[in-house]
mmCIF file of C-alpha atoms in Angstrom:
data_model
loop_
_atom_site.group_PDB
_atom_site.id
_atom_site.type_symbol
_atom_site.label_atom_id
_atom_site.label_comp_id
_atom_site.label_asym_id
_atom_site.label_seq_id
_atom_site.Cartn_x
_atom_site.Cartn_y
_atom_site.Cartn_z
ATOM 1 C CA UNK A 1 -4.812 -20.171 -7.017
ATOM 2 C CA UNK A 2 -2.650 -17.863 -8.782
ATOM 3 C CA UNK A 3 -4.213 -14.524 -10.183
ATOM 4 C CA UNK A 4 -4.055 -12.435 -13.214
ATOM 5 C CA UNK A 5 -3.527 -9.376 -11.420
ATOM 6 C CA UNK A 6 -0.779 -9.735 -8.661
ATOM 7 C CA UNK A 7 -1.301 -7.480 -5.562
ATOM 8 C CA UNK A 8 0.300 -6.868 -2.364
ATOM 9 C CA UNK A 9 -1.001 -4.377 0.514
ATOM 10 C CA UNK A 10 1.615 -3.710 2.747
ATOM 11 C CA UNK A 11 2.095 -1.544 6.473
ATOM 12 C CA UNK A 12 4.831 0.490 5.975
ATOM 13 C CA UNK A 13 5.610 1.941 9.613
ATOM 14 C CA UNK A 14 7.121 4.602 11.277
ATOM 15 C CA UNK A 15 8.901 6.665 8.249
ATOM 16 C CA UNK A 16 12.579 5.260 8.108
ATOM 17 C CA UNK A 17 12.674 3.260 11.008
ATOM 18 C CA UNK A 18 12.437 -0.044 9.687
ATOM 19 C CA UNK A 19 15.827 0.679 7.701
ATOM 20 C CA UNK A 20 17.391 1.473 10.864
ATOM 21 C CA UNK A 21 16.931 -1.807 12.527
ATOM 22 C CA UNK A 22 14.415 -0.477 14.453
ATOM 23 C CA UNK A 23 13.246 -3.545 16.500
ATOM 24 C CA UNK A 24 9.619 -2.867 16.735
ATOM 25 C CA UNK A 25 9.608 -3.053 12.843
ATOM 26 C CA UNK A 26 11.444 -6.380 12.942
ATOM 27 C CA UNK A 27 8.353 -8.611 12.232
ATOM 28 C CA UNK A 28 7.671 -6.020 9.296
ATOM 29 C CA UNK A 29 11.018 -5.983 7.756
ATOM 30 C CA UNK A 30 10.965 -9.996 8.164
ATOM 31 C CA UNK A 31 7.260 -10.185 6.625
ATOM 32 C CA UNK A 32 8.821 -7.833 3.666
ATOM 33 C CA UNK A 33 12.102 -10.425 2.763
ATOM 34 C CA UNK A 34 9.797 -13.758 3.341
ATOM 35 C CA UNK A 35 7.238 -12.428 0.792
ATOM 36 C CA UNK A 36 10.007 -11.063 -1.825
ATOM 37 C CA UNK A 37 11.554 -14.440 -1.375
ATOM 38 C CA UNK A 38 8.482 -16.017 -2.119
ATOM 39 C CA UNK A 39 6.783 -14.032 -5.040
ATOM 40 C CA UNK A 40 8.599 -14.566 -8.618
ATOM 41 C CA UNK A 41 9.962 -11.238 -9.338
ATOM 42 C CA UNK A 42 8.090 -8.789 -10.622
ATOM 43 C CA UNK A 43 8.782 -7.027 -13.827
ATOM 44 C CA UNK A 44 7.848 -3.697 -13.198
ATOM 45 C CA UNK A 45 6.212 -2.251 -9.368
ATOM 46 C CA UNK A 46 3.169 0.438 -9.495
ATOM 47 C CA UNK A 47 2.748 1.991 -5.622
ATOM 48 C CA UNK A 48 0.254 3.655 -4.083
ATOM 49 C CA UNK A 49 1.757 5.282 -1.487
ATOM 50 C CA UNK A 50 -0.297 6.627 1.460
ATOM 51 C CA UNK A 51 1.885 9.528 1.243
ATOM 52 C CA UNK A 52 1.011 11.212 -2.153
ATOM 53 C CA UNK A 53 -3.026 12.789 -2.717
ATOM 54 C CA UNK A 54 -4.585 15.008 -5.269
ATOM 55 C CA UNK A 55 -7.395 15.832 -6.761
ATOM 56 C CA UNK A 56 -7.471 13.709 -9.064
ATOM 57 C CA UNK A 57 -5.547 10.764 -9.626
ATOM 58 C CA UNK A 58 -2.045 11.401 -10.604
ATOM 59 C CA UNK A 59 1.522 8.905 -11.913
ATOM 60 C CA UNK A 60 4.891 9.759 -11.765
ATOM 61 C CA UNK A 61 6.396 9.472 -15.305
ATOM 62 C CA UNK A 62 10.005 10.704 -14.930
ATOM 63 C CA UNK A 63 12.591 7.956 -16.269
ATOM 64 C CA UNK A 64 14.905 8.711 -12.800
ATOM 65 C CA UNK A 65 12.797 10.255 -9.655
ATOM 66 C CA UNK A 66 14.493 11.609 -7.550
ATOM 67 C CA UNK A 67 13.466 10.074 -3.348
ATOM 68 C CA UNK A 68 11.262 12.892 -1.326
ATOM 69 C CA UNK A 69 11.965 12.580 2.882
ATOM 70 C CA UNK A 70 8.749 13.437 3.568
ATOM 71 C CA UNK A 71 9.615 12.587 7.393
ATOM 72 C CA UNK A 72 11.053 14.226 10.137
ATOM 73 C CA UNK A 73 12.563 14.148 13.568
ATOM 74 C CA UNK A 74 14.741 11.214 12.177
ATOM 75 C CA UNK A 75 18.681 10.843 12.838
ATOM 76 C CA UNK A 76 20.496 12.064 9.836
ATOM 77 C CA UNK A 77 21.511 8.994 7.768
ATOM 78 C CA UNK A 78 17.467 8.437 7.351
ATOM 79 C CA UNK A 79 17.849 11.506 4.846
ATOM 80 C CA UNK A 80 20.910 9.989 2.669
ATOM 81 C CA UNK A 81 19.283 6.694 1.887
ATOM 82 C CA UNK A 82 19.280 5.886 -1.454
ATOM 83 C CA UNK A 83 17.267 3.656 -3.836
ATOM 84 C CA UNK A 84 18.297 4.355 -7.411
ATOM 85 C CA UNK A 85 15.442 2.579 -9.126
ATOM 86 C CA UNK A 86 14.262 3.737 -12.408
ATOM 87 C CA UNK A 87 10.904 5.100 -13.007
ATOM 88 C CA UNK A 88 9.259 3.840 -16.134
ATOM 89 C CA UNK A 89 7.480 5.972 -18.836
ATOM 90 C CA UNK A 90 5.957 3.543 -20.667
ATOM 91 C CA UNK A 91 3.960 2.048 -17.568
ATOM 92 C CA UNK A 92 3.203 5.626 -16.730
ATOM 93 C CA UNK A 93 1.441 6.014 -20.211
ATOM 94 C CA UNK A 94 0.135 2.278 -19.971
ATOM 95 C CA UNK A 95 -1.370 3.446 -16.874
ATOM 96 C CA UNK A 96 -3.029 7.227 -18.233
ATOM 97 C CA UNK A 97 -4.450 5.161 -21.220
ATOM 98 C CA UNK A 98 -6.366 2.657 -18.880
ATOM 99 C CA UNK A 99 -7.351 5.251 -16.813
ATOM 100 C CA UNK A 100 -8.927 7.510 -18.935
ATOM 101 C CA UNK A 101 -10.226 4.445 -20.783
ATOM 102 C CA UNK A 102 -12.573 3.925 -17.929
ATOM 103 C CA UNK A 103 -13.313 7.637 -17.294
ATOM 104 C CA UNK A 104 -11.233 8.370 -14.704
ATOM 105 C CA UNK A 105 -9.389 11.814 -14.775
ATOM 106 C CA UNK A 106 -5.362 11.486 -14.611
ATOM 107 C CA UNK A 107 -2.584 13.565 -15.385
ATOM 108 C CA UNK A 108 1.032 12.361 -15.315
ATOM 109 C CA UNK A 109 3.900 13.873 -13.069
ATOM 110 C CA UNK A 110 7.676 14.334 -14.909
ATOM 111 C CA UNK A 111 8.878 16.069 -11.525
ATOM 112 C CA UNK A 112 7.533 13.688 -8.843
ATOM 113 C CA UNK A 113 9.741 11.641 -6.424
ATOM 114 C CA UNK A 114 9.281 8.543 -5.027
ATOM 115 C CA UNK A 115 8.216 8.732 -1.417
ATOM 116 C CA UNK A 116 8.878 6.273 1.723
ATOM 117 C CA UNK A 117 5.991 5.012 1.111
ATOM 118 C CA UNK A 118 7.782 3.283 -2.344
ATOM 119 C CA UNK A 119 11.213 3.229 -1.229
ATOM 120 C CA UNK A 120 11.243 1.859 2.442
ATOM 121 C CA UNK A 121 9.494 -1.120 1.818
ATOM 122 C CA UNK A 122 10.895 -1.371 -1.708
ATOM 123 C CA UNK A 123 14.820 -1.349 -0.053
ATOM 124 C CA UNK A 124 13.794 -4.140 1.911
ATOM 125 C CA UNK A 125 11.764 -6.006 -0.658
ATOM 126 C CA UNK A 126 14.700 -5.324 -3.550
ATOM 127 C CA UNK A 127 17.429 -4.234 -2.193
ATOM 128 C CA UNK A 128 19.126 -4.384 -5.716
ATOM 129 C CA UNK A 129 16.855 -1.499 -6.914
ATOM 130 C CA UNK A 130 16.787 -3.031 -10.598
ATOM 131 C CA UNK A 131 12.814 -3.014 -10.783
ATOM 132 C CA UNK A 132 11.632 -0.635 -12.442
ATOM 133 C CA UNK A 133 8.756 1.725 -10.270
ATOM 134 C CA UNK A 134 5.632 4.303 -10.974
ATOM 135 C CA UNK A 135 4.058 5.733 -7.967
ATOM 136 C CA UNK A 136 -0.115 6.399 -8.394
ATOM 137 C CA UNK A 137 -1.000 8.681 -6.245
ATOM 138 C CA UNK A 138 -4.541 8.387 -3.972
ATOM 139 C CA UNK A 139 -7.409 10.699 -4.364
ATOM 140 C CA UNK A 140 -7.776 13.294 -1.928
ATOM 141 C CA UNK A 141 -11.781 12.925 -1.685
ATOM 142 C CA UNK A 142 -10.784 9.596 -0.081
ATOM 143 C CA UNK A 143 -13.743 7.955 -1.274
ATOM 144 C CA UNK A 144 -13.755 4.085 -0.980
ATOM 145 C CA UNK A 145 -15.344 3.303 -4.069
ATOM 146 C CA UNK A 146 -13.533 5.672 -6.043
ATOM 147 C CA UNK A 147 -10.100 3.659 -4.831
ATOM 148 C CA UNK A 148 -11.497 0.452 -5.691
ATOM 149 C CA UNK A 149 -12.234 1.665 -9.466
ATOM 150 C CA UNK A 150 -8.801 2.577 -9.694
ATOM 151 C CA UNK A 151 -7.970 -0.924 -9.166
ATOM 152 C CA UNK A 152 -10.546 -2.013 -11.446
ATOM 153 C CA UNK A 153 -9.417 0.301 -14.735
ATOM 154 C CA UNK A 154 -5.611 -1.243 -14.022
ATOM 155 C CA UNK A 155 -6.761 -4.361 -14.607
ATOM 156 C CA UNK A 156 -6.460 -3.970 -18.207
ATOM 157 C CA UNK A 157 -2.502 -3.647 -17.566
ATOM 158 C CA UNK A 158 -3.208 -7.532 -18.085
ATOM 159 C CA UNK A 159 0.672 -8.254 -17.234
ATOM 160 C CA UNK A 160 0.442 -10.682 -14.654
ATOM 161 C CA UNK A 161 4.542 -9.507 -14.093
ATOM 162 C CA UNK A 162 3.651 -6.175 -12.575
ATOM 163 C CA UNK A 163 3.245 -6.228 -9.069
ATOM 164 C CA UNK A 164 0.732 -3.835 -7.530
ATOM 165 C CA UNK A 165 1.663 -2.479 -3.961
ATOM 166 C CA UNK A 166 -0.488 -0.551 -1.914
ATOM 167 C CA UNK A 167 1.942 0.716 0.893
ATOM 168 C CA UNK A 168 -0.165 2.186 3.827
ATOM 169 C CA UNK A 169 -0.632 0.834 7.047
ATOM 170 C CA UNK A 170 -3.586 -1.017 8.451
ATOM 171 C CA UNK A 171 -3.668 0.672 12.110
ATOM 172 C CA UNK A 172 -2.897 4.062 11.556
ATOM 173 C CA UNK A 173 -3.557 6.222 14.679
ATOM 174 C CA UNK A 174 -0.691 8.502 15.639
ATOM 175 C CA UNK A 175 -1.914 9.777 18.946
ATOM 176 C CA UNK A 176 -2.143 5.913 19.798
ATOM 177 C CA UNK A 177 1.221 5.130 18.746
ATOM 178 C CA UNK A 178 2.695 7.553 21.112
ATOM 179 C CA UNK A 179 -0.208 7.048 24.247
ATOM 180 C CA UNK A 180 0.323 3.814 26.812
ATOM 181 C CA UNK A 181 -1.203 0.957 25.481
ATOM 182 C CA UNK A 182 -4.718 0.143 27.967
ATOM 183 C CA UNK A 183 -6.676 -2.943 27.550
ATOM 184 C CA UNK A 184 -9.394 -1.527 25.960
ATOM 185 C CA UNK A 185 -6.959 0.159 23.184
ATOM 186 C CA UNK A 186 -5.508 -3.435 22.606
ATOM 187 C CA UNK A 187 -9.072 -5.113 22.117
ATOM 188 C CA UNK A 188 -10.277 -2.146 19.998
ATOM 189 C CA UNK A 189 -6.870 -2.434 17.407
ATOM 190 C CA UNK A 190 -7.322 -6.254 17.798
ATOM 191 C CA UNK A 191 -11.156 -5.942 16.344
ATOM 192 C CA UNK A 192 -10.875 -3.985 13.467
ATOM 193 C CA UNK A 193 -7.589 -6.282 12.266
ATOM 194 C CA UNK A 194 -9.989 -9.173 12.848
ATOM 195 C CA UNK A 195 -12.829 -7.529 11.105
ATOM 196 C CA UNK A 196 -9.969 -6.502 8.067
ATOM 197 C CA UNK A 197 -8.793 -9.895 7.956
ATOM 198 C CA UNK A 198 -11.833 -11.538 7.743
ATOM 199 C CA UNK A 199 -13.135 -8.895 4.550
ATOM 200 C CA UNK A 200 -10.169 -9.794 2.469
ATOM 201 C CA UNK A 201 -9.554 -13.679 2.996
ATOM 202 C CA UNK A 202 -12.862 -15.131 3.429
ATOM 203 C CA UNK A 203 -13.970 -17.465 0.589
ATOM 204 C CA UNK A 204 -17.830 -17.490 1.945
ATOM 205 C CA UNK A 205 -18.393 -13.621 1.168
ATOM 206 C CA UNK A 206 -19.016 -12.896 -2.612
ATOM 207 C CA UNK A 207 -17.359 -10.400 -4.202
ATOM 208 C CA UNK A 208 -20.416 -7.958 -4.227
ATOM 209 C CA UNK A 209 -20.117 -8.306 -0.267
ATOM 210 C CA UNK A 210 -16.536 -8.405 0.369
ATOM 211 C CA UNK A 211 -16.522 -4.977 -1.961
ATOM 212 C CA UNK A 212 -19.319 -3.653 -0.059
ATOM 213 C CA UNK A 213 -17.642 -4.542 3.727
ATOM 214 C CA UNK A 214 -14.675 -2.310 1.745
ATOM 215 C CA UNK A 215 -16.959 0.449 0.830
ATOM 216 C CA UNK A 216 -18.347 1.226 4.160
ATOM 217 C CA UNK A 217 -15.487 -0.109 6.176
ATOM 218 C CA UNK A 218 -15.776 2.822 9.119
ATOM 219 C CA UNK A 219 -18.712 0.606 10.030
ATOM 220 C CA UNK A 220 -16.370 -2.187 10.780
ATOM 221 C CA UNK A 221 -15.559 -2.172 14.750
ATOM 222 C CA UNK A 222 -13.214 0.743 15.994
ATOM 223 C CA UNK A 223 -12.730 1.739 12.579
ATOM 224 C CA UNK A 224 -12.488 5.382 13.865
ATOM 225 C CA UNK A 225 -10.290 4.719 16.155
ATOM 226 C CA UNK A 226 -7.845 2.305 13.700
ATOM 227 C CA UNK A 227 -8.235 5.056 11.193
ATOM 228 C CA UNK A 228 -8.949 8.767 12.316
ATOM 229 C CA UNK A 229 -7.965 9.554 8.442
ATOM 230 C CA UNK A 230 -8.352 6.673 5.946
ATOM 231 C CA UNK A 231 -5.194 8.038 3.778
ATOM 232 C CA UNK A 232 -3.199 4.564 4.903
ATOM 233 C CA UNK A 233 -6.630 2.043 4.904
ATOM 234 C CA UNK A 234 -7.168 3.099 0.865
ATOM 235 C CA UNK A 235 -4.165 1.490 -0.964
ATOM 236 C CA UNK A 236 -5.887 -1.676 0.042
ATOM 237 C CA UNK A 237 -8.993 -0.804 -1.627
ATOM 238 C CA UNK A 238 -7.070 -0.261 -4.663
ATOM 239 C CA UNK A 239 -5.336 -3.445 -4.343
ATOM 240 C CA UNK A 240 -8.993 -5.234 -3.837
ATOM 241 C CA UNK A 241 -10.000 -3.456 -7.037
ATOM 242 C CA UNK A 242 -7.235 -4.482 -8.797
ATOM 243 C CA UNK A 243 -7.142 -8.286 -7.775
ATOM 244 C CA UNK A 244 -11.007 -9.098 -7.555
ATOM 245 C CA UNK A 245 -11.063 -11.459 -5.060
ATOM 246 C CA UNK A 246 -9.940 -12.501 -1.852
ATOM 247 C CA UNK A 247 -6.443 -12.398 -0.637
ATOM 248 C CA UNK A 248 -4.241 -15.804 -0.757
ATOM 249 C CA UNK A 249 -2.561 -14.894 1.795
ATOM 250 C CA UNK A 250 -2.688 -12.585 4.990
ATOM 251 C CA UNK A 251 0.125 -11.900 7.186
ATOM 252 C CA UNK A 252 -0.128 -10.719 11.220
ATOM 253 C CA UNK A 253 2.705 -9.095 12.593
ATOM 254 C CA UNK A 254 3.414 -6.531 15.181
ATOM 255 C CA UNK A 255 4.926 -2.969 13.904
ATOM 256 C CA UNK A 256 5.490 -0.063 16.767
ATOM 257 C CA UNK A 257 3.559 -2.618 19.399
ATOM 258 C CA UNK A 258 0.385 -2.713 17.213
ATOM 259 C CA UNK A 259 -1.207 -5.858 15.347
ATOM 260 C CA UNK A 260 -1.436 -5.194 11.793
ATOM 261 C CA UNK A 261 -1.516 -7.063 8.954
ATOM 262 C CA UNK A 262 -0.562 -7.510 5.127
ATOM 263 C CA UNK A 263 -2.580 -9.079 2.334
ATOM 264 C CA UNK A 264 -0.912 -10.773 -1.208
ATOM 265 C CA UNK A 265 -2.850 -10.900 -4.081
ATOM 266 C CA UNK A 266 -0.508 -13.885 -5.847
#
């Protein structure tokens, strides 16, 4: 069933790895072309980037940002990619007037870049960089509920041609990534994707439960242990606020030798 409000909660990876062919972000960069391919395209893109907090919730609003590398370590062509997209200050003023419409503190940003949290999976996505983007940040309380009424108060954008993305990652422990894998790691990452899955696709839970399951989702199983910090679980919670309703579709892949997942709103 197609929705109003078109969403699409996406695990980014390892910085700039998946644009250079990386091949345990294959499945990812794969998962990323199959659901551009699919989608109609979108008119304009609003991110929420795991990689951009403050206090309260912030846009970008400059007509050109510039990209930030907020990464390290990486060879040197990871800090000369490009991805010329425009920004869009119209959207960004759409989105302050909703906001504040439904009481939620915002300022916008004239200076802010787009992170890789926009333009990784963006460069895969649209390669052609002719959509035009605002980044939202997250809140730095990282309050569930709080993400999910950001969602909510965009929902009077009421352009089903935007395309909401909320670019995180839904197994997000670094020590993990870098420790051998031991059956009882697998089974705990292989839980909570379960658990995640089953919270955004299932058509028996009402929205009042699926909402609540998102609200106190460090009681899911090894949610602690998925998500030390929830930084890259929220920009699905503001995708769920934004949509309403289950997924329609849920993708499982493998990124960095972890099962994750992706969830369209569409």
């Amino acid at each position: 069933m197609a929705t109003q409000h078109r969403a699409l909660f996406i695990s980014h990876g390892g910085g700039p790895l998946p644009l250079l062919g990386d091949p345990q972000h294959a499945q990812m960069v794969s998962c990323l072309q199959t659901i551009a391919k699919q989608i109609s395209k979108p008119s304009a893109i609003i991110t929420v980037s795991a990689h951009w907090e403050s206090h309260s919730a912030s846009v970008t609003s400059g007509a050109m940002p510039t990209l930030i590398y907020d990464y390290g370590g990486f060879p040197p062509e990871s800090y000369t990619i490009q991805y010329p997209c425009s920004g869009s200050p119209k959207l960004a003023n759409d989105i302050t007037t909703k906001l504040k419409s439904a009481g939620i503190t915002v300022t916008e940003d004239p200076n802010r870049g787009f992170d890789h949290g926009l333009f990784v999976p963006l460069k895969i996505m649209y390669p052609e960089a002719d959509i035009p983007c605002v980044q939202l940040s997250l809140l730095s309380s990282l309050n569930p509920e709080s993400h999910i009424r950001l969602g909510e108060a965009l929902r009077d954008l009421n352009d089903p041609s935007i395309l909401l993305i909320g670019s995180g990652f839904s197994f997000h422990n670094m020590r993990a990534f870098f420790t051998p894998e031991t059956t009882k790691m697998k089974a705990a990452n292989n839980a909570f994707q379960q658990w995640l899955i089953a919270t955004c696709t299932s058509r028996e839970l009402s929205e009042n439960e699926r909402c609540d399951r998102l609200t106190n989702w460090d009681k899911a199983p090894f949610s602690r242990y998925c998500h030390p910090r929830e930084e890259h679980l929220l920009p699905l919670h503001v995708c769920y606020g934004f949509a309403g309703s289950a997924c329609t579709q849920a993708f499982e892949l493998e990124i960095l030798n972890k099962e994750t997942s992706m969830f369209l709103w569409d």
